[in-house]
PDB file of C-alpha atoms in Angstrom:
ATOM      1  CA  UNK A   1     -37.182 -13.833 -23.562  1.00  0.00           C
ATOM      2  CA  UNK A   2     -33.400 -11.860 -23.246  1.00  0.00           C
ATOM      3  CA  UNK A   3     -30.857 -12.532 -26.140  1.00  0.00           C
ATOM      4  CA  UNK A   4     -28.494 -15.310 -26.186  1.00  0.00           C
ATOM      5  CA  UNK A   5     -24.626 -14.374 -26.922  1.00  0.00           C
ATOM      6  CA  UNK A   6     -22.206 -17.343 -27.928  1.00  0.00           C
ATOM      7  CA  UNK A   7     -18.425 -15.991 -28.672  1.00  0.00           C
ATOM      8  CA  UNK A   8     -16.286 -18.547 -30.546  1.00  0.00           C
ATOM      9  CA  UNK A   9     -12.879 -18.356 -29.850  1.00  0.00           C
ATOM     10  CA  UNK A  10     -10.387 -19.779 -32.408  1.00  0.00           C
ATOM     11  CA  UNK A  11      -7.173 -18.455 -34.103  1.00  0.00           C
ATOM     12  CA  UNK A  12      -7.428 -18.252 -37.390  1.00  0.00           C
ATOM     13  CA  UNK A  13      -3.973 -17.928 -40.260  1.00  0.00           C
ATOM     14  CA  UNK A  14      -1.115 -18.078 -37.839  1.00  0.00           C
ATOM     15  CA  UNK A  15      -1.247 -15.022 -35.604  1.00  0.00           C
ATOM     16  CA  UNK A  16      -4.269 -13.428 -36.510  1.00  0.00           C
ATOM     17  CA  UNK A  17      -7.304 -14.028 -34.252  1.00  0.00           C
ATOM     18  CA  UNK A  18     -10.854 -14.256 -35.297  1.00  0.00           C
ATOM     19  CA  UNK A  19     -14.437 -14.039 -33.761  1.00  0.00           C
ATOM     20  CA  UNK A  20     -17.302 -15.136 -34.282  1.00  0.00           C
ATOM     21  CA  UNK A  21     -20.460 -13.883 -32.456  1.00  0.00           C
ATOM     22  CA  UNK A  22     -23.664 -15.405 -32.612  1.00  0.00           C
ATOM     23  CA  UNK A  23     -27.098 -13.557 -31.703  1.00  0.00           C
ATOM     24  CA  UNK A  24     -30.342 -14.723 -31.587  1.00  0.00           C
ATOM     25  CA  UNK A  25     -32.657 -12.416 -30.778  1.00  0.00           C
ATOM     26  CA  UNK A  26     -35.963 -12.541 -29.279  1.00  0.00           C
ATOM     27  CA  UNK A  27     -38.253 -14.341 -32.203  1.00  0.00           C
ATOM     28  CA  UNK A  28     -35.420 -16.940 -31.913  1.00  0.00           C
ATOM     29  CA  UNK A  29     -33.612 -16.027 -35.298  1.00  0.00           C
ATOM     30  CA  UNK A  30     -29.904 -16.684 -35.526  1.00  0.00           C
ATOM     31  CA  UNK A  31     -27.285 -14.118 -36.489  1.00  0.00           C
ATOM     32  CA  UNK A  32     -23.948 -14.644 -37.101  1.00  0.00           C
ATOM     33  CA  UNK A  33     -21.204 -12.189 -37.143  1.00  0.00           C
ATOM     34  CA  UNK A  34     -17.627 -12.551 -37.916  1.00  0.00           C
ATOM     35  CA  UNK A  35     -15.277 -10.030 -36.272  1.00  0.00           C
ATOM     36  CA  UNK A  36     -11.546  -9.659 -36.556  1.00  0.00           C
ATOM     37  CA  UNK A  37      -9.222  -8.348 -33.659  1.00  0.00           C
ATOM     38  CA  UNK A  38      -7.629  -5.343 -34.618  1.00  0.00           C
ATOM     39  CA  UNK A  39      -5.408  -2.983 -31.882  1.00  0.00           C
ATOM     40  CA  UNK A  40      -7.163   0.016 -31.640  1.00  0.00           C
ATOM     41  CA  UNK A  41      -5.152   3.171 -30.581  1.00  0.00           C
ATOM     42  CA  UNK A  42      -7.406   6.454 -28.778  1.00  0.00           C
ATOM     43  CA  UNK A  43      -5.186   9.601 -29.925  1.00  0.00           C
ATOM     44  CA  UNK A  44      -4.018  11.880 -27.665  1.00  0.00           C
ATOM     45  CA  UNK A  45      -3.834  15.009 -29.928  1.00  0.00           C
ATOM     46  CA  UNK A  46      -6.822  16.329 -31.340  1.00  0.00           C
ATOM     47  CA  UNK A  47      -9.101  19.020 -32.917  1.00  0.00           C
ATOM     48  CA  UNK A  48      -5.836  20.308 -34.978  1.00  0.00           C
ATOM     49  CA  UNK A  49      -6.701  23.084 -37.385  1.00  0.00           C
ATOM     50  CA  UNK A  50      -5.789  26.394 -38.652  1.00  0.00           C
ATOM     51  CA  UNK A  51      -8.062  29.128 -36.413  1.00  0.00           C
ATOM     52  CA  UNK A  52      -6.953  31.913 -38.572  1.00  0.00           C
ATOM     53  CA  UNK A  53      -5.277  31.551 -42.224  1.00  0.00           C
ATOM     54  CA  UNK A  54      -4.318  35.522 -42.094  1.00  0.00           C
ATOM     55  CA  UNK A  55      -2.565  35.409 -39.105  1.00  0.00           C
ATOM     56  CA  UNK A  56      -1.324  31.599 -39.165  1.00  0.00           C
ATOM     57  CA  UNK A  57      -2.932  31.131 -35.833  1.00  0.00           C
ATOM     58  CA  UNK A  58      -3.308  27.254 -34.762  1.00  0.00           C
ATOM     59  CA  UNK A  59      -4.978  25.139 -32.625  1.00  0.00           C
ATOM     60  CA  UNK A  60      -4.728  21.764 -31.074  1.00  0.00           C
ATOM     61  CA  UNK A  61      -5.380  19.566 -28.273  1.00  0.00           C
ATOM     62  CA  UNK A  62      -3.566  17.117 -25.862  1.00  0.00           C
ATOM     63  CA  UNK A  63      -6.290  15.247 -24.396  1.00  0.00           C
ATOM     64  CA  UNK A  64      -3.476  13.008 -22.015  1.00  0.00           C
ATOM     65  CA  UNK A  65       0.420  11.899 -22.711  1.00  0.00           C
ATOM     66  CA  UNK A  66       0.978   8.204 -23.864  1.00  0.00           C
ATOM     67  CA  UNK A  67       4.235   7.022 -25.471  1.00  0.00           C
ATOM     68  CA  UNK A  68       2.502   7.995 -28.825  1.00  0.00           C
ATOM     69  CA  UNK A  69       1.564  11.427 -28.118  1.00  0.00           C
ATOM     70  CA  UNK A  70       4.906  13.209 -29.273  1.00  0.00           C
ATOM     71  CA  UNK A  71       4.831  11.403 -33.012  1.00  0.00           C
ATOM     72  CA  UNK A  72       1.132  12.007 -33.050  1.00  0.00           C
ATOM     73  CA  UNK A  73       2.043  15.871 -32.053  1.00  0.00           C
ATOM     74  CA  UNK A  74       4.679  16.020 -34.942  1.00  0.00           C
ATOM     75  CA  UNK A  75       2.669  14.389 -37.417  1.00  0.00           C
ATOM     76  CA  UNK A  76      -0.399  17.221 -36.876  1.00  0.00           C
ATOM     77  CA  UNK A  77       2.789  20.018 -36.384  1.00  0.00           C
ATOM     78  CA  UNK A  78       3.478  18.798 -39.803  1.00  0.00           C
ATOM     79  CA  UNK A  79       0.354  19.243 -41.000  1.00  0.00           C
ATOM     80  CA  UNK A  80      -0.392  22.444 -39.313  1.00  0.00           C
ATOM     81  CA  UNK A  81       2.944  24.123 -40.887  1.00  0.00           C
ATOM     82  CA  UNK A  82       1.747  23.281 -44.144  1.00  0.00           C
ATOM     83  CA  UNK A  83      -1.375  25.388 -43.621  1.00  0.00           C
ATOM     84  CA  UNK A  84       0.537  27.950 -42.969  1.00  0.00           C
ATOM     85  CA  UNK A  85       0.982  28.130 -38.871  1.00  0.00           C
ATOM     86  CA  UNK A  86       2.985  30.872 -37.556  1.00  0.00           C
ATOM     87  CA  UNK A  87       1.494  30.672 -34.158  1.00  0.00           C
ATOM     88  CA  UNK A  88      -0.070  27.862 -31.870  1.00  0.00           C
ATOM     89  CA  UNK A  89      -2.467  27.343 -28.730  1.00  0.00           C
ATOM     90  CA  UNK A  90      -1.902  24.184 -27.239  1.00  0.00           C
ATOM     91  CA  UNK A  91      -4.952  22.818 -25.098  1.00  0.00           C
ATOM     92  CA  UNK A  92      -4.428  21.116 -21.704  1.00  0.00           C
ATOM     93  CA  UNK A  93      -7.325  21.826 -20.056  1.00  0.00           C
ATOM     94  CA  UNK A  94      -8.894  18.301 -18.254  1.00  0.00           C
ATOM     95  CA  UNK A  95      -5.598  16.959 -19.509  1.00  0.00           C
ATOM     96  CA  UNK A  96      -4.454  14.564 -16.476  1.00  0.00           C
ATOM     97  CA  UNK A  97      -1.429  13.755 -17.262  1.00  0.00           C
ATOM     98  CA  UNK A  98       0.306  10.173 -18.308  1.00  0.00           C
ATOM     99  CA  UNK A  99       4.015   9.667 -19.588  1.00  0.00           C
ATOM    100  CA  UNK A 100       6.446  12.393 -18.224  1.00  0.00           C
ATOM    101  CA  UNK A 101       8.976  11.719 -20.925  1.00  0.00           C
ATOM    102  CA  UNK A 102       6.349  12.711 -23.636  1.00  0.00           C
ATOM    103  CA  UNK A 103       5.318  15.929 -22.217  1.00  0.00           C
ATOM    104  CA  UNK A 104       9.428  16.547 -21.912  1.00  0.00           C
ATOM    105  CA  UNK A 105       9.823  15.782 -25.305  1.00  0.00           C
ATOM    106  CA  UNK A 106       7.014  18.173 -26.303  1.00  0.00           C
ATOM    107  CA  UNK A 107       8.336  20.695 -24.429  1.00  0.00           C
ATOM    108  CA  UNK A 108      11.796  20.091 -25.785  1.00  0.00           C
ATOM    109  CA  UNK A 109       9.888  21.416 -28.733  1.00  0.00           C
ATOM    110  CA  UNK A 110       9.865  24.782 -27.811  1.00  0.00           C
ATOM    111  CA  UNK A 111      12.940  24.652 -25.189  1.00  0.00           C
ATOM    112  CA  UNK A 112      16.627  24.717 -27.180  1.00  0.00           C
ATOM    113  CA  UNK A 113      18.478  24.199 -23.651  1.00  0.00           C
ATOM    114  CA  UNK A 114      18.507  24.315 -19.899  1.00  0.00           C
ATOM    115  CA  UNK A 115      16.494  22.066 -17.577  1.00  0.00           C
ATOM    116  CA  UNK A 116      12.980  20.492 -18.601  1.00  0.00           C
ATOM    117  CA  UNK A 117      12.018  19.211 -15.260  1.00  0.00           C
ATOM    118  CA  UNK A 118      14.114  17.100 -12.583  1.00  0.00           C
ATOM    119  CA  UNK A 119      12.509  13.700 -10.746  1.00  0.00           C
ATOM    120  CA  UNK A 120      13.518  12.912  -7.775  1.00  0.00           C
ATOM    121  CA  UNK A 121      12.493   9.237  -6.172  1.00  0.00           C
ATOM    122  CA  UNK A 122      14.376   6.353  -3.886  1.00  0.00           C
ATOM    123  CA  UNK A 123      16.954   6.763  -6.306  1.00  0.00           C
ATOM    124  CA  UNK A 124      19.105   9.062  -7.738  1.00  0.00           C
ATOM    125  CA  UNK A 125      17.117  12.261  -9.106  1.00  0.00           C
ATOM    126  CA  UNK A 126      16.731  12.559 -12.885  1.00  0.00           C
ATOM    127  CA  UNK A 127      17.158  15.537 -14.835  1.00  0.00           C
ATOM    128  CA  UNK A 128      15.927  15.773 -18.560  1.00  0.00           C
ATOM    129  CA  UNK A 129      17.596  18.425 -20.478  1.00  0.00           C
ATOM    130  CA  UNK A 130      16.560  20.324 -23.387  1.00  0.00           C
ATOM    131  CA  UNK A 131      18.338  19.115 -26.644  1.00  0.00           C
ATOM    132  CA  UNK A 132      18.668  21.936 -29.014  1.00  0.00           C
ATOM    133  CA  UNK A 133      18.457  19.359 -32.137  1.00  0.00           C
ATOM    134  CA  UNK A 134      15.135  18.463 -30.961  1.00  0.00           C
ATOM    135  CA  UNK A 135      12.956  22.180 -30.412  1.00  0.00           C
ATOM    136  CA  UNK A 136      12.222  22.023 -34.106  1.00  0.00           C
ATOM    137  CA  UNK A 137       9.242  24.901 -32.928  1.00  0.00           C
ATOM    138  CA  UNK A 138      11.700  27.082 -30.855  1.00  0.00           C
ATOM    139  CA  UNK A 139      10.569  30.894 -31.370  1.00  0.00           C
ATOM    140  CA  UNK A 140       7.339  29.903 -32.264  1.00  0.00           C
ATOM    141  CA  UNK A 141       4.453  32.413 -30.738  1.00  0.00           C
ATOM    142  CA  UNK A 142       3.138  30.112 -28.214  1.00  0.00           C
ATOM    143  CA  UNK A 143      -0.274  29.926 -25.663  1.00  0.00           C
ATOM    144  CA  UNK A 144      -1.265  27.437 -23.708  1.00  0.00           C
ATOM    145  CA  UNK A 145      -4.585  26.682 -21.873  1.00  0.00           C
ATOM    146  CA  UNK A 146      -4.981  24.910 -18.534  1.00  0.00           C
ATOM    147  CA  UNK A 147      -7.658  24.275 -15.901  1.00  0.00           C
ATOM    148  CA  UNK A 148      -7.679  22.215 -12.255  1.00  0.00           C
ATOM    149  CA  UNK A 149      -7.723  19.205 -14.126  1.00  0.00           C
ATOM    150  CA  UNK A 150      -4.815  19.936 -16.209  1.00  0.00           C
ATOM    151  CA  UNK A 151      -2.373  17.715 -13.586  1.00  0.00           C
ATOM    152  CA  UNK A 152       1.047  15.475 -13.759  1.00  0.00           C
ATOM    153  CA  UNK A 153       2.451  15.504 -17.225  1.00  0.00           C
ATOM    154  CA  UNK A 154       0.572  18.605 -18.348  1.00  0.00           C
ATOM    155  CA  UNK A 155       1.541  20.749 -15.642  1.00  0.00           C
ATOM    156  CA  UNK A 156       5.142  19.541 -16.096  1.00  0.00           C
ATOM    157  CA  UNK A 157       5.134  20.485 -19.820  1.00  0.00           C
ATOM    158  CA  UNK A 158       2.853  24.047 -18.898  1.00  0.00           C
ATOM    159  CA  UNK A 159       5.743  24.656 -16.006  1.00  0.00           C
ATOM    160  CA  UNK A 160       8.879  24.017 -17.904  1.00  0.00           C
ATOM    161  CA  UNK A 161       7.402  26.217 -20.924  1.00  0.00           C
ATOM    162  CA  UNK A 162       6.344  29.005 -18.634  1.00  0.00           C
ATOM    163  CA  UNK A 163       9.557  29.186 -16.684  1.00  0.00           C
ATOM    164  CA  UNK A 164      11.666  28.944 -19.776  1.00  0.00           C
ATOM    165  CA  UNK A 165       9.998  31.110 -22.201  1.00  0.00           C
ATOM    166  CA  UNK A 166       8.638  33.630 -19.460  1.00  0.00           C
ATOM    167  CA  UNK A 167       4.998  34.713 -19.096  1.00  0.00           C
TER     168      UNK A 167
END
């Protein structure tokens, strides 16, 4: 006597999609639940907080790099600055990478000029240069946390910052 699940997929109100889920329990009682489809975004910037108000030391973790990561990063940075951030720790531990351009854009927040990274494939090499106008966090004391699971785009961010800003 397992539960039976029936799904009725239908369009309602133009582009809105609703899902009706009918579930029969072991006693045979029917329960109907209306579900509405929605886009879910898994945030890639997490745990942003000011750790020490006196020092202005803030922390945030970047779990991966998606198209949305630079906007998420900028929103959290604005919030941390409003709380008195004067130094930042970015945690890249366990970050397996993702969208290279997003890592480049975050690196550019700290790097005013010069090469961030270059890539070479079958075609012409691509150079990602820093733009001074994007370097809104240049000069901010910064520490990065990386581990053996930090890879790909997170390595690009860490490497660019280490080479450009020093050790």
